[in-house]
PDB file of C-alpha atoms in Angstrom:
ATOM      1  CA  MET A   1      37.249  83.422 112.433  1.00  0.00           C
ATOM      2  CA  LYS A   2      34.236  85.738 112.452  1.00  0.00           C
ATOM      3  CA  LYS A   3      35.968  88.012 114.973  1.00  0.00           C
ATOM      4  CA  ILE A   4      39.022  88.372 112.710  1.00  0.00           C
ATOM      5  CA  ILE A   5      36.885  89.233 109.692  1.00  0.00           C
ATOM      6  CA  LEU A   6      34.803  91.742 111.660  1.00  0.00           C
ATOM      7  CA  THR A   7      37.942  93.379 113.081  1.00  0.00           C
ATOM      8  CA  VAL A   8      39.507  93.736 109.635  1.00  0.00           C
ATOM      9  CA  ALA A   9      36.265  95.123 108.188  1.00  0.00           C
ATOM     10  CA  ALA A  10      35.993  97.662 111.025  1.00  0.00           C
ATOM     11  CA  PHE A  11      39.514  98.956 110.461  1.00  0.00           C
ATOM     12  CA  PHE A  12      38.830  99.343 106.720  1.00  0.00           C
ATOM     13  CA  ALA A  13      35.541 101.119 107.393  1.00  0.00           C
ATOM     14  CA  PHE A  14      37.061 103.623 109.824  1.00  0.00           C
ATOM     15  CA  GLY A  15      39.829 104.511 107.389  1.00  0.00           C
ATOM     16  CA  ILE A  16      42.994 103.500 109.196  1.00  0.00           C
ATOM     17  CA  GLY A  17      46.134 103.676 107.071  1.00  0.00           C
ATOM     18  CA  THR A  18      47.225 104.952 103.688  1.00  0.00           C
ATOM     19  CA  GLY A  19      49.253 103.518 100.843  1.00  0.00           C
ATOM     20  CA  PHE A  20      50.434 100.058  99.921  1.00  0.00           C
ATOM     21  CA  ALA A  21      51.652  98.625 103.214  1.00  0.00           C
ATOM     22  CA  ALA A  22      51.507  94.891 102.762  1.00  0.00           C
ATOM     23  CA  PRO A  23      54.828  93.074 102.949  1.00  0.00           C
ATOM     24  CA  ILE A  24      55.650  90.303 100.493  1.00  0.00           C
ATOM     25  CA  ASN A  25      54.444  87.204 102.361  1.00  0.00           C
ATOM     26  CA  ASN A  26      55.126  83.550 101.602  1.00  0.00           C
ATOM     27  CA  LEU A  27      51.819  81.737 101.839  1.00  0.00           C
ATOM     28  CA  ALA A  28      50.830  78.122 101.231  1.00  0.00           C
ATOM     29  CA  ASN A  29      47.953  77.346  98.852  1.00  0.00           C
ATOM     30  CA  GLY A  30      44.667  78.232 100.533  1.00  0.00           C
ATOM     31  CA  GLN A  31      46.417  80.179 103.313  1.00  0.00           C
ATOM     32  CA  THR A  32      45.278  83.651 104.420  1.00  0.00           C
ATOM     33  CA  ALA A  33      47.379  86.387 106.015  1.00  0.00           C
ATOM     34  CA  VAL A  34      46.029  89.227 108.135  1.00  0.00           C
ATOM     35  CA  GLY A  35      48.557  91.853 109.084  1.00  0.00           C
ATOM     36  CA  TYR A  36      49.352  95.349 110.228  1.00  0.00           C
ATOM     37  CA  LEU A  37      52.128  97.575 108.861  1.00  0.00           C
ATOM     38  CA  HIS A  38      52.462 101.377 108.476  1.00  0.00           C
ATOM     39  CA  ASP A  39      49.275 102.095 110.437  1.00  0.00           C
ATOM     40  CA  SER A  40      47.250  99.937 108.063  1.00  0.00           C
ATOM     41  CA  LEU A  41      45.615  96.520 108.150  1.00  0.00           C
ATOM     42  CA  TYR A  42      45.720  94.204 105.164  1.00  0.00           C
ATOM     43  CA  ILE A  43      44.378  90.793 104.277  1.00  0.00           C
ATOM     44  CA  GLU A  44      45.563  88.521 101.483  1.00  0.00           C
ATOM     45  CA  HIS A  45      44.784  84.985 100.371  1.00  0.00           C
ATOM     46  CA  LYS A  46      46.754  82.571  98.175  1.00  0.00           C
ATOM     47  CA  LEU A  47      44.252  81.019  95.771  1.00  0.00           C
ATOM     48  CA  ASN A  48      46.605  78.559  94.037  1.00  0.00           C
ATOM     49  CA  ASN A  49      50.307  77.958  93.273  1.00  0.00           C
ATOM     50  CA  ASN A  50      50.646  81.260  91.414  1.00  0.00           C
ATOM     51  CA  LEU A  51      47.921  83.721  92.455  1.00  0.00           C
ATOM     52  CA  THR A  52      47.540  85.735  95.659  1.00  0.00           C
ATOM     53  CA  LEU A  53      44.827  88.385  96.083  1.00  0.00           C
ATOM     54  CA  GLY A  54      44.967  91.169  98.670  1.00  0.00           C
ATOM     55  CA  LEU A  55      43.031  94.096 100.081  1.00  0.00           C
ATOM     56  CA  GLU A  56      43.851  97.050 102.271  1.00  0.00           C
ATOM     57  CA  LYS A  57      42.239 100.452 102.739  1.00  0.00           C
ATOM     58  CA  HIS A  58      43.378 102.084  99.501  1.00  0.00           C
ATOM     59  CA  ASP A  59      44.489  99.056  97.484  1.00  0.00           C
ATOM     60  CA  ILE A  60      43.125  95.926  95.928  1.00  0.00           C
ATOM     61  CA  TYR A  61      45.881  93.869  94.322  1.00  0.00           C
ATOM     62  CA  GLY A  62      47.007  90.574  92.896  1.00  0.00           C
ATOM     63  CA  GLN A  63      50.417  88.928  92.926  1.00  0.00           C
ATOM     64  CA  TYR A  64      51.308  86.358  90.278  1.00  0.00           C
ATOM     65  CA  ALA A  65      54.285  84.089  91.069  1.00  0.00           C
ATOM     66  CA  ILE A  66      56.506  83.919  87.999  1.00  0.00           C
ATOM     67  CA  THR A  67      59.091  81.818  89.883  1.00  0.00           C
ATOM     68  CA  ASN A  68      59.444  80.860  93.553  1.00  0.00           C
ATOM     69  CA  ASN A  69      61.191  84.216  94.176  1.00  0.00           C
ATOM     70  CA  ILE A  70      59.746  86.644  91.606  1.00  0.00           C
ATOM     71  CA  ARG A  71      56.187  88.001  91.508  1.00  0.00           C
ATOM     72  CA  ALA A  72      54.353  90.308  89.146  1.00  0.00           C
ATOM     73  CA  ILE A  73      51.996  92.714  90.899  1.00  0.00           C
ATOM     74  CA  ILE A  74      48.924  94.487  89.531  1.00  0.00           C
ATOM     75  CA  GLY A  75      46.532  96.534  91.589  1.00  0.00           C
ATOM     76  CA  SER A  76      44.249  99.506  91.916  1.00  0.00           C
ATOM     77  CA  ARG A  77      44.840 102.299  94.410  1.00  0.00           C
ATOM     78  CA  ASP A  78      41.795 104.137  95.733  1.00  0.00           C
ATOM     79  CA  TYR A  79      39.626 101.527  94.043  1.00  0.00           C
ATOM     80  CA  HIS A  80      36.491 102.963  95.667  1.00  0.00           C
ATOM     81  CA  SER A  81      36.787 106.430  94.046  1.00  0.00           C
ATOM     82  CA  ASP A  82      39.218 107.919  91.515  1.00  0.00           C
ATOM     83  CA  SER A  83      41.383 104.838  90.992  1.00  0.00           C
ATOM     84  CA  SER A  84      44.909 104.486  89.670  1.00  0.00           C
ATOM     85  CA  ILE A  85      45.936 101.125  88.189  1.00  0.00           C
ATOM     86  CA  TYR A  86      49.504 100.162  89.082  1.00  0.00           C
ATOM     87  CA  VAL A  87      51.910  97.419  88.075  1.00  0.00           C
ATOM     88  CA  GLY A  88      55.139  96.204  89.586  1.00  0.00           C
ATOM     89  CA  ALA A  89      57.277  93.317  90.675  1.00  0.00           C
ATOM     90  CA  ALA A  90      58.667  91.802  93.852  1.00  0.00           C
ATOM     91  CA  TYR A  91      61.598  89.583  94.709  1.00  0.00           C
ATOM     92  CA  ASN A  92      61.902  87.596  97.933  1.00  0.00           C
ATOM     93  CA  THR A  93      64.538  85.222  99.291  1.00  0.00           C
ATOM     94  CA  SER A  94      65.612  83.554 102.519  1.00  0.00           C
ATOM     95  CA  LEU A  95      68.206  85.652 104.386  1.00  0.00           C
ATOM     96  CA  ALA A  96      68.676  83.298 107.347  1.00  0.00           C
ATOM     97  CA  PRO A  97      66.694  80.587 109.109  1.00  0.00           C
ATOM     98  CA  ASN A  98      63.270  82.092 109.891  1.00  0.00           C
ATOM     99  CA  ILE A  99      64.054  85.380 108.064  1.00  0.00           C
ATOM    100  CA  ASP A 100      62.836  86.167 104.544  1.00  0.00           C
ATOM    101  CA  GLY A 101      63.864  89.377 102.807  1.00  0.00           C
ATOM    102  CA  TYR A 102      61.992  91.122 100.018  1.00  0.00           C
ATOM    103  CA  VAL A 103      62.068  94.103  97.695  1.00  0.00           C
ATOM    104  CA  SER A 104      59.121  95.404  95.686  1.00  0.00           C
ATOM    105  CA  LEU A 105      58.539  98.221  93.236  1.00  0.00           C
ATOM    106  CA  VAL A 106      55.116  99.345  92.039  1.00  0.00           C
ATOM    107  CA  GLY A 107      54.140 102.340  89.986  1.00  0.00           C
ATOM    108  CA  SER A 108      51.488 104.039  87.914  1.00  0.00           C
ATOM    109  CA  SER A 109      51.141 107.306  86.050  1.00  0.00           C
ATOM    110  CA  ASP A 110      50.442 108.914  89.468  1.00  0.00           C
ATOM    111  CA  PHE A 111      53.147 107.479  91.758  1.00  0.00           C
ATOM    112  CA  ALA A 112      56.122 105.181  92.273  1.00  0.00           C
ATOM    113  CA  GLU A 113      56.743 103.179  95.431  1.00  0.00           C
ATOM    114  CA  ALA A 114      59.683 101.004  96.513  1.00  0.00           C
ATOM    115  CA  GLN A 115      59.740  98.780  99.589  1.00  0.00           C
ATOM    116  CA  VAL A 116      62.610  96.798 101.134  1.00  0.00           C
ATOM    117  CA  GLY A 117      61.959  94.610 104.153  1.00  0.00           C
ATOM    118  CA  ALA A 118      62.185  91.384 106.076  1.00  0.00           C
ATOM    119  CA  ASN A 119      59.695  88.980 107.651  1.00  0.00           C
ATOM    120  CA  VAL A 120      60.947  87.313 110.816  1.00  0.00           C
ATOM    121  CA  ASN A 121      59.069  84.155 111.807  1.00  0.00           C
ATOM    122  CA  VAL A 122      58.695  84.386 115.602  1.00  0.00           C
ATOM    123  CA  ALA A 123      56.109  81.619 116.130  1.00  0.00           C
ATOM    124  CA  PRO A 124      54.232  79.153 113.952  1.00  0.00           C
ATOM    125  CA  ASN A 125      52.190  81.293 111.516  1.00  0.00           C
ATOM    126  CA  VAL A 126      53.283  84.614 113.106  1.00  0.00           C
ATOM    127  CA  ASP A 127      55.771  86.986 111.456  1.00  0.00           C
ATOM    128  CA  ILE A 128      57.179  90.338 112.540  1.00  0.00           C
ATOM    129  CA  ASN A 129      57.669  92.660 109.560  1.00  0.00           C
ATOM    130  CA  VAL A 130      60.361  95.355 109.323  1.00  0.00           C
ATOM    131  CA  ASP A 131      60.581  97.535 106.220  1.00  0.00           C
ATOM    132  CA  TYR A 132      61.568 100.804 104.609  1.00  0.00           C
ATOM    133  CA  THR A 133      59.169 102.330 102.081  1.00  0.00           C
ATOM    134  CA  ALA A 134      59.811 105.204  99.685  1.00  0.00           C
ATOM    135  CA  PHE A 135      56.661 106.711  98.143  1.00  0.00           C
ATOM    136  CA  ARG A 136      56.976 109.273  95.334  1.00  0.00           C
ATOM    137  CA  PRO A 137      53.670 110.797  94.168  1.00  0.00           C
ATOM    138  CA  ASP A 138      53.599 112.861  90.975  1.00  0.00           C
ATOM    139  CA  HIS A 139      51.833 115.613  92.927  1.00  0.00           C
ATOM    140  CA  GLY A 140      52.514 116.248  96.603  1.00  0.00           C
ATOM    141  CA  SER A 141      55.324 115.445  98.977  1.00  0.00           C
ATOM    142  CA  ASP A 142      57.490 112.324  98.991  1.00  0.00           C
ATOM    143  CA  ARG A 143      56.985 110.028 101.997  1.00  0.00           C
ATOM    144  CA  ASN A 144      59.810 107.797 103.188  1.00  0.00           C
ATOM    145  CA  ARG A 145      59.464 105.776 106.370  1.00  0.00           C
ATOM    146  CA  PHE A 146      60.444 102.718 108.336  1.00  0.00           C
ATOM    147  CA  GLY A 147      57.733 100.330 109.436  1.00  0.00           C
ATOM    148  CA  LEU A 148      57.247  97.646 112.044  1.00  0.00           C
ATOM    149  CA  GLY A 149      54.280  95.305 111.902  1.00  0.00           C
ATOM    150  CA  ALA A 150      53.016  91.779 112.336  1.00  0.00           C
ATOM    151  CA  THR A 151      51.341  89.118 110.205  1.00  0.00           C
ATOM    152  CA  PHE A 152      49.139  86.233 111.332  1.00  0.00           C
ATOM    153  CA  LYS A 153      48.692  83.360 108.855  1.00  0.00           C
ATOM    154  CA  PHE A 154      45.870  80.821 108.990  1.00  0.00           C
TER     155      PHE A 154
END
């Protein structure tokens, strides 16, 4: 456990990754997910039936489960300097046995971001994540990309 935490902390400290990269994970109460997607590590923990908190390099966020399939999202991008508070929503559903699909949309006065993806359960507590993310900043160039990553749940 200490090795996982130290590895995650090292990646955050050395500045790997940009943007909101975390997929929409289904976690059990008290479960933690550590994952990698779009050149970024993230960690999130489900505190109770409705609330999940997460952290990655540029984001600190919370997801509140409104129903089993719909979540409200609130977060702060670049929380360590000039931050931008964002809000959004996500929807997830089972697409096939061992495959969950999701769509999320978050935005602030500085950007809008949409993500569509799927989590494929390949082993107990291990998912492969595939997604497409469209990022539209108010200033600068749009960034659209496909991603492939993995999530470990414990």
